[in-house]
PDB file of C-alpha atoms in Angstrom:
ATOM      1  CA  MET B   1       0.000   0.000   0.000  1.00  0.00           C
ATOM      2  CA  PRO B   2       1.519   3.361  -0.977  1.00  0.00           C
ATOM      3  CA  ILE B   3       2.181   5.985   1.679  1.00  0.00           C
ATOM      4  CA  PRO B   4      -0.277   8.904   1.299  1.00  0.00           C
ATOM      5  CA  ASN B   5       0.939  12.426   0.572  1.00  0.00           C
ATOM      6  CA  VAL B   6      -1.216  13.961   3.306  1.00  0.00           C
ATOM      7  CA  SER B   7      -2.032  12.963   6.878  1.00  0.00           C
ATOM      8  CA  LEU B   8      -5.428  11.785   8.081  1.00  0.00           C
ATOM      9  CA  TYR B   9      -6.012  15.123   9.842  1.00  0.00           C
ATOM     10  CA  GLU B  10      -5.251  17.045   6.646  1.00  0.00           C
ATOM     11  CA  THR B  11      -7.535  14.735   4.677  1.00  0.00           C
ATOM     12  CA  LEU B  12     -10.381  15.361   7.128  1.00  0.00           C
ATOM     13  CA  THR B  13      -9.915  19.144   7.290  1.00  0.00           C
ATOM     14  CA  GLY B  14      -8.957  19.584   3.630  1.00  0.00           C
ATOM     15  CA  ARG B  15      -6.138  21.949   4.678  1.00  0.00           C
ATOM     16  CA  PHE B  16      -2.512  21.959   5.752  1.00  0.00           C
ATOM     17  CA  SER B  17      -1.413  23.442   9.077  1.00  0.00           C
ATOM     18  CA  ASN B  18      -0.513  26.695   7.272  1.00  0.00           C
ATOM     19  CA  GLY B  19      -4.133  27.033   6.059  1.00  0.00           C
ATOM     20  CA  LEU B  20      -3.522  26.175   2.399  1.00  0.00           C
ATOM     21  CA  ALA B  21      -6.195  23.933   0.852  1.00  0.00           C
ATOM     22  CA  ILE B  22      -4.865  20.512  -0.166  1.00  0.00           C
ATOM     23  CA  ASP B  23      -6.113  20.842  -3.750  1.00  0.00           C
ATOM     24  CA  GLN B  24      -4.085  24.050  -4.216  1.00  0.00           C
ATOM     25  CA  ALA B  25      -0.788  22.125  -4.025  1.00  0.00           C
ATOM     26  CA  SER B  26       0.862  19.672  -6.423  1.00  0.00           C
ATOM     27  CA  GLU B  27       1.480  16.091  -5.248  1.00  0.00           C
ATOM     28  CA  HIS B  28       5.103  16.856  -4.361  1.00  0.00           C
ATOM     29  CA  GLU B  29       4.095  20.062  -2.575  1.00  0.00           C
ATOM     30  CA  GLN B  30       1.390  18.132  -0.693  1.00  0.00           C
ATOM     31  CA  LEU B  31       3.945  15.658   0.600  1.00  0.00           C
ATOM     32  CA  LEU B  32       6.396  18.385   1.591  1.00  0.00           C
ATOM     33  CA  LEU B  33       3.768  20.610   3.282  1.00  0.00           C
ATOM     34  CA  SER B  34       2.342  17.660   5.185  1.00  0.00           C
ATOM     35  CA  VAL B  35       5.780  16.504   6.365  1.00  0.00           C
ATOM     36  CA  LEU B  36       6.690  20.081   7.399  1.00  0.00           C
ATOM     37  CA  GLY B  37       3.469  20.290   9.436  1.00  0.00           C
ATOM     38  CA  THR B  38       4.318  17.044  11.208  1.00  0.00           C
ATOM     39  CA  LEU B  39       7.876  18.258  11.871  1.00  0.00           C
ATOM     40  CA  GLN B  40       6.552  21.537  13.298  1.00  0.00           C
ATOM     41  CA  ARG B  41       4.358  19.615  15.752  1.00  0.00           C
ATOM     42  CA  LEU B  42       7.160  17.140  16.517  1.00  0.00           C
ATOM     43  CA  PHE B  43       9.718  19.855  17.275  1.00  0.00           C
ATOM     44  CA  ALA B  44       7.243  21.797  19.429  1.00  0.00           C
ATOM     45  CA  SER B  45       6.590  18.719  21.598  1.00  0.00           C
ATOM     46  CA  ARG B  46       8.710  17.206  24.343  1.00  0.00           C
ATOM     47  CA  GLN B  47       9.155  13.468  24.774  1.00  0.00           C
ATOM     48  CA  GLY B  48       6.828  12.134  27.445  1.00  0.00           C
ATOM     49  CA  ALA B  49       4.381  15.044  27.194  1.00  0.00           C
ATOM     50  CA  LEU B  50       1.782  12.956  25.348  1.00  0.00           C
ATOM     51  CA  ALA B  51       0.829   9.935  27.452  1.00  0.00           C
ATOM     52  CA  HIS B  52      -0.567   8.027  24.469  1.00  0.00           C
ATOM     53  CA  VAL B  53       2.604   8.637  22.360  1.00  0.00           C
ATOM     54  CA  PRO B  54       5.456   8.859  24.907  1.00  0.00           C
ATOM     55  CA  GLY B  55       8.270   8.867  22.320  1.00  0.00           C
ATOM     56  CA  PHE B  56       6.801  11.706  20.237  1.00  0.00           C
ATOM     57  CA  GLY B  57       8.740  14.955  20.449  1.00  0.00           C
ATOM     58  CA  LEU B  58      12.271  16.019  21.258  1.00  0.00           C
ATOM     59  CA  PRO B  59      14.211  15.557  24.478  1.00  0.00           C
ATOM     60  CA  ASP B  60      14.519  18.537  26.827  1.00  0.00           C
ATOM     61  CA  LEU B  61      16.288  21.185  24.748  1.00  0.00           C
ATOM     62  CA  GLY B  62      17.380  23.262  27.748  1.00  0.00           C
ATOM     63  CA  ARG B  63      20.506  21.181  28.139  1.00  0.00           C
ATOM     64  CA  MET B  64      21.175  20.972  24.422  1.00  0.00           C
ATOM     65  CA  LEU B  65      20.963  24.627  23.402  1.00  0.00           C
ATOM     66  CA  ASP B  66      24.329  25.646  24.783  1.00  0.00           C
ATOM     67  CA  ALA B  67      27.246  26.485  22.517  1.00  0.00           C
ATOM     68  CA  GLN B  68      29.201  23.288  23.142  1.00  0.00           C
ATOM     69  CA  PRO B  69      29.808  21.322  19.935  1.00  0.00           C
ATOM     70  CA  ALA B  70      29.095  17.991  21.648  1.00  0.00           C
ATOM     71  CA  ALA B  71      25.683  19.252  22.802  1.00  0.00           C
ATOM     72  CA  ARG B  72      24.838  20.432  19.284  1.00  0.00           C
ATOM     73  CA  GLN B  73      25.822  17.053  17.861  1.00  0.00           C
ATOM     74  CA  ARG B  74      23.587  15.286  20.416  1.00  0.00           C
ATOM     75  CA  LEU B  75      20.698  17.537  19.392  1.00  0.00           C
ATOM     76  CA  CYS B  76      21.311  16.794  15.706  1.00  0.00           C
ATOM     77  CA  GLN B  77      21.245  13.057  16.402  1.00  0.00           C
ATOM     78  CA  ALA B  78      18.125  13.397  18.584  1.00  0.00           C
ATOM     79  CA  LEU B  79      16.407  15.374  15.816  1.00  0.00           C
ATOM     80  CA  SER B  80      17.264  12.828  13.130  1.00  0.00           C
ATOM     81  CA  ASP B  81      16.103   9.948  15.345  1.00  0.00           C
ATOM     82  CA  ALA B  82      12.842  11.711  16.271  1.00  0.00           C
ATOM     83  CA  VAL B  83      12.030  12.516  12.626  1.00  0.00           C
ATOM     84  CA  LEU B  84      12.601   8.924  11.525  1.00  0.00           C
ATOM     85  CA  ALA B  85      10.533   7.549  14.420  1.00  0.00           C
ATOM     86  CA  ALA B  86       7.570   9.912  13.917  1.00  0.00           C
ATOM     87  CA  GLU B  87       7.333  10.397  10.153  1.00  0.00           C
ATOM     88  CA  PRO B  88       7.055   7.266   7.944  1.00  0.00           C
ATOM     89  CA  ARG B  89       7.154   9.415   4.784  1.00  0.00           C
ATOM     90  CA  VAL B  90      10.774  10.350   5.574  1.00  0.00           C
ATOM     91  CA  LEU B  91      13.136   7.542   4.627  1.00  0.00           C
ATOM     92  CA  ASN B  92      16.350   9.205   5.798  1.00  0.00           C
ATOM     93  CA  ALA B  93      17.074  12.306   7.890  1.00  0.00           C
ATOM     94  CA  LYS B  94      20.341  14.055   8.668  1.00  0.00           C
ATOM     95  CA  ALA B  95      20.622  17.189  10.802  1.00  0.00           C
ATOM     96  CA  THR B  96      23.671  19.451  10.523  1.00  0.00           C
ATOM     97  CA  PRO B  97      24.322  22.477  12.772  1.00  0.00           C
ATOM     98  CA  LEU B  98      24.724  25.822  11.001  1.00  0.00           C
ATOM     99  CA  ALA B  99      26.889  28.721  12.142  1.00  0.00           C
ATOM    100  CA  GLN B 100      25.323  30.565  15.072  1.00  0.00           C
ATOM    101  CA  SER B 101      24.384  34.048  13.863  1.00  0.00           C
ATOM    102  CA  ILE B 102      21.918  35.029  16.613  1.00  0.00           C
ATOM    103  CA  PRO B 103      22.852  34.546  20.293  1.00  0.00           C
ATOM    104  CA  GLY B 104      20.602  31.986  21.975  1.00  0.00           C
ATOM    105  CA  GLN B 105      19.397  30.499  18.687  1.00  0.00           C
ATOM    106  CA  LEU B 106      20.473  27.153  17.301  1.00  0.00           C
ATOM    107  CA  SER B 107      20.058  26.815  13.545  1.00  0.00           C
ATOM    108  CA  LEU B 108      20.183  23.472  11.780  1.00  0.00           C
ATOM    109  CA  GLU B 109      19.785  22.150   8.282  1.00  0.00           C
ATOM    110  CA  LEU B 110      17.819  18.941   7.925  1.00  0.00           C
ATOM    111  CA  THR B 111      18.324  16.912   4.789  1.00  0.00           C
ATOM    112  CA  LEU B 112      15.328  14.651   4.283  1.00  0.00           C
ATOM    113  CA  GLU B 113      14.843  11.824   1.816  1.00  0.00           C
ATOM    114  CA  LEU B 114      11.094  11.764   1.206  1.00  0.00           C
ATOM    115  CA  ALA B 115       8.978   8.740   0.286  1.00  0.00           C
ATOM    116  CA  ASP B 116       8.556  10.063  -3.266  1.00  0.00           C
ATOM    117  CA  GLY B 117      12.328   9.693  -3.704  1.00  0.00           C
ATOM    118  CA  ARG B 118      13.262  13.367  -3.520  1.00  0.00           C
ATOM    119  CA  CYS B 119      15.747  14.943  -1.140  1.00  0.00           C
ATOM    120  CA  GLN B 120      14.651  18.129   0.569  1.00  0.00           C
ATOM    121  CA  ALA B 121      16.703  20.548   2.657  1.00  0.00           C
ATOM    122  CA  VAL B 122      14.848  22.211   5.526  1.00  0.00           C
ATOM    123  CA  SER B 123      16.178  24.830   7.933  1.00  0.00           C
ATOM    124  CA  ALA B 124      15.149  24.760  11.584  1.00  0.00           C
ATOM    125  CA  ALA B 125      15.815  27.531  14.108  1.00  0.00           C
ATOM    126  CA  PHE B 126      15.459  26.723  17.816  1.00  0.00           C
ATOM    127  CA  THR B 127      15.305  29.310  20.601  1.00  0.00           C
ATOM    128  CA  ALA B 128      14.482  28.869  24.266  1.00  0.00           C
ATOM    129  CA  HIS B 129      11.204  30.833  24.345  1.00  0.00           C
ATOM    130  CA  SER B 130       9.659  30.785  20.881  1.00  0.00           C
ATOM    131  CA  PRO B 131       8.293  28.224  18.428  1.00  0.00           C
ATOM    132  CA  VAL B 132      10.622  26.401  16.074  1.00  0.00           C
ATOM    133  CA  VAL B 133      10.845  28.114  12.695  1.00  0.00           C
ATOM    134  CA  LEU B 134      10.953  25.723   9.722  1.00  0.00           C
ATOM    135  CA  ALA B 135      11.591  26.646   6.101  1.00  0.00           C
ATOM    136  CA  ALA B 136      12.007  24.473   3.012  1.00  0.00           C
ATOM    137  CA  LEU B 137      15.291  25.455   1.394  1.00  0.00           C
ATOM    138  CA  CYS B 138      15.657  23.488  -1.826  1.00  0.00           C
ATOM    139  CA  ASP B 139      14.963  20.226  -3.553  1.00  0.00           C
ATOM    140  CA  HIS B 140      18.264  18.413  -4.000  1.00  0.00           C
ATOM    141  CA  GLY B 141      17.270  16.872  -7.322  1.00  0.00           C
ATOM    142  CA  MET B 142      17.212  13.283  -8.389  1.00  0.00           C
ATOM    143  CA  GLN B 143      19.819  11.584  -6.146  1.00  0.00           C
ATOM    144  CA  GLY B 144      19.065  10.435  -2.616  1.00  0.00           C
ATOM    145  CA  PRO B 145      21.579  10.483   0.251  1.00  0.00           C
ATOM    146  CA  ALA B 146      22.564   6.904  -0.516  1.00  0.00           C
ATOM    147  CA  GLY B 147      23.267   7.861  -4.134  1.00  0.00           C
ATOM    148  CA  ARG B 148      20.402   5.778  -5.436  1.00  0.00           C
ATOM    149  CA  PRO B 149      19.029   6.967  -8.774  1.00  0.00           C
ATOM    150  CA  ARG B 150      15.308   7.669  -8.874  1.00  0.00           C
TER     151      ARG B 150
END
Protein backbone atom coordinates (compact mmCIF):
# COMPACT_ATOMS: atom_id res chain seq x y z
CA MET A 1 0.00 0.00 0.00
CA PRO A 2 1.52 3.36 -0.98
CA ILE A 3 2.18 5.99 1.68
CA PRO A 4 -0.28 8.90 1.30
CA ASN A 5 0.94 12.43 0.57
CA VAL A 6 -1.22 13.96 3.31
CA SER A 7 -2.03 12.96 6.88
CA LEU A 8 -5.43 11.79 8.08
CA TYR A 9 -6.01 15.12 9.84
CA GLU A 10 -5.25 17.04 6.65
CA THR A 11 -7.54 14.74 4.68
CA LEU A 12 -10.38 15.36 7.13
CA THR A 13 -9.92 19.14 7.29
CA GLY A 14 -8.96 19.58 3.63
CA ARG A 15 -6.14 21.95 4.68
CA PHE A 16 -2.51 21.96 5.75
CA SER A 17 -1.41 23.44 9.08
CA ASN A 18 -0.51 26.70 7.27
CA GLY A 19 -4.13 27.03 6.06
CA LEU A 20 -3.52 26.18 2.40
CA ALA A 21 -6.19 23.93 0.85
CA ILE A 22 -4.86 20.51 -0.17
CA ASP A 23 -6.11 20.84 -3.75
CA GLN A 24 -4.08 24.05 -4.22
CA ALA A 25 -0.79 22.12 -4.03
CA SER A 26 0.86 19.67 -6.42
CA GLU A 27 1.48 16.09 -5.25
CA HIS A 28 5.10 16.86 -4.36
CA GLU A 29 4.09 20.06 -2.58
CA GLN A 30 1.39 18.13 -0.69
CA LEU A 31 3.94 15.66 0.60
CA LEU A 32 6.40 18.38 1.59
CA LEU A 33 3.77 20.61 3.28
CA SER A 34 2.34 17.66 5.19
CA VAL A 35 5.78 16.50 6.37
CA LEU A 36 6.69 20.08 7.40
CA GLY A 37 3.47 20.29 9.44
CA THR A 38 4.32 17.04 11.21
CA LEU A 39 7.88 18.26 11.87
CA GLN A 40 6.55 21.54 13.30
CA ARG A 41 4.36 19.62 15.75
CA LEU A 42 7.16 17.14 16.52
CA PHE A 43 9.72 19.85 17.27
CA ALA A 44 7.24 21.80 19.43
CA SER A 45 6.59 18.72 21.60
CA ARG A 46 8.71 17.21 24.34
CA GLN A 47 9.16 13.47 24.77
CA GLY A 48 6.83 12.13 27.44
CA ALA A 49 4.38 15.04 27.19
CA LEU A 50 1.78 12.96 25.35
CA ALA A 51 0.83 9.93 27.45
CA HIS A 52 -0.57 8.03 24.47
CA VAL A 53 2.60 8.64 22.36
CA PRO A 54 5.46 8.86 24.91
CA GLY A 55 8.27 8.87 22.32
CA PHE A 56 6.80 11.71 20.24
CA GLY A 57 8.74 14.96 20.45
CA LEU A 58 12.27 16.02 21.26
CA PRO A 59 14.21 15.56 24.48
CA ASP A 60 14.52 18.54 26.83
CA LEU A 61 16.29 21.19 24.75
CA GLY A 62 17.38 23.26 27.75
CA ARG A 63 20.51 21.18 28.14
CA MET A 64 21.17 20.97 24.42
CA LEU A 65 20.96 24.63 23.40
CA ASP A 66 24.33 25.65 24.78
CA ALA A 67 27.25 26.49 22.52
CA GLN A 68 29.20 23.29 23.14
CA PRO A 69 29.81 21.32 19.94
CA ALA A 70 29.09 17.99 21.65
CA ALA A 71 25.68 19.25 22.80
CA ARG A 72 24.84 20.43 19.28
CA GLN A 73 25.82 17.05 17.86
CA ARG A 74 23.59 15.29 20.42
CA LEU A 75 20.70 17.54 19.39
CA CYS A 76 21.31 16.79 15.71
CA GLN A 77 21.24 13.06 16.40
CA ALA A 78 18.12 13.40 18.58
CA LEU A 79 16.41 15.37 15.82
CA SER A 80 17.26 12.83 13.13
CA ASP A 81 16.10 9.95 15.35
CA ALA A 82 12.84 11.71 16.27
CA VAL A 83 12.03 12.52 12.63
CA LEU A 84 12.60 8.92 11.53
CA ALA A 85 10.53 7.55 14.42
CA ALA A 86 7.57 9.91 13.92
CA GLU A 87 7.33 10.40 10.15
CA PRO A 88 7.06 7.27 7.94
CA ARG A 89 7.15 9.41 4.78
CA VAL A 90 10.77 10.35 5.57
CA LEU A 91 13.14 7.54 4.63
CA ASN A 92 16.35 9.21 5.80
CA ALA A 93 17.07 12.31 7.89
CA LYS A 94 20.34 14.05 8.67
CA ALA A 95 20.62 17.19 10.80
CA THR A 96 23.67 19.45 10.52
CA PRO A 97 24.32 22.48 12.77
CA LEU A 98 24.72 25.82 11.00
CA ALA A 99 26.89 28.72 12.14
CA GLN A 100 25.32 30.57 15.07
CA SER A 101 24.38 34.05 13.86
CA ILE A 102 21.92 35.03 16.61
CA PRO A 103 22.85 34.55 20.29
CA GLY A 104 20.60 31.99 21.97
CA GLN A 105 19.40 30.50 18.69
CA LEU A 106 20.47 27.15 17.30
CA SER A 107 20.06 26.82 13.55
CA LEU A 108 20.18 23.47 11.78
CA GLU A 109 19.79 22.15 8.28
CA LEU A 110 17.82 18.94 7.93
CA THR A 111 18.32 16.91 4.79
CA LEU A 112 15.33 14.65 4.28
CA GLU A 113 14.84 11.82 1.82
CA LEU A 114 11.09 11.76 1.21
CA ALA A 115 8.98 8.74 0.29
CA ASP A 116 8.56 10.06 -3.27
CA GLY A 117 12.33 9.69 -3.70
CA ARG A 118 13.26 13.37 -3.52
CA CYS A 119 15.75 14.94 -1.14
CA GLN A 120 14.65 18.13 0.57
CA ALA A 121 16.70 20.55 2.66
CA VAL A 122 14.85 22.21 5.53
CA SER A 123 16.18 24.83 7.93
CA ALA A 124 15.15 24.76 11.58
CA ALA A 125 15.82 27.53 14.11
CA PHE A 126 15.46 26.72 17.82
CA THR A 127 15.31 29.31 20.60
CA ALA A 128 14.48 28.87 24.27
CA HIS A 129 11.20 30.83 24.34
CA SER A 130 9.66 30.78 20.88
CA PRO A 131 8.29 28.22 18.43
CA VAL A 132 10.62 26.40 16.07
CA VAL A 133 10.85 28.11 12.70
CA LEU A 134 10.95 25.72 9.72
CA ALA A 135 11.59 26.65 6.10
CA ALA A 136 12.01 24.47 3.01
CA LEU A 137 15.29 25.46 1.39
CA CYS A 138 15.66 23.49 -1.83
CA ASP A 139 14.96 20.23 -3.55
CA HIS A 140 18.26 18.41 -4.00
CA GLY A 141 17.27 16.87 -7.32
CA MET A 142 17.21 13.28 -8.39
CA GLN A 143 19.82 11.58 -6.15
CA GLY A 144 19.07 10.44 -2.62
CA PRO A 145 21.58 10.48 0.25
CA ALA A 146 22.56 6.90 -0.52
CA GLY A 147 23.27 7.86 -4.13
CA ARG A 148 20.40 5.78 -5.44
CA PRO A 149 19.03 6.97 -8.77
CA ARG A 150 15.31 7.67 -8.87
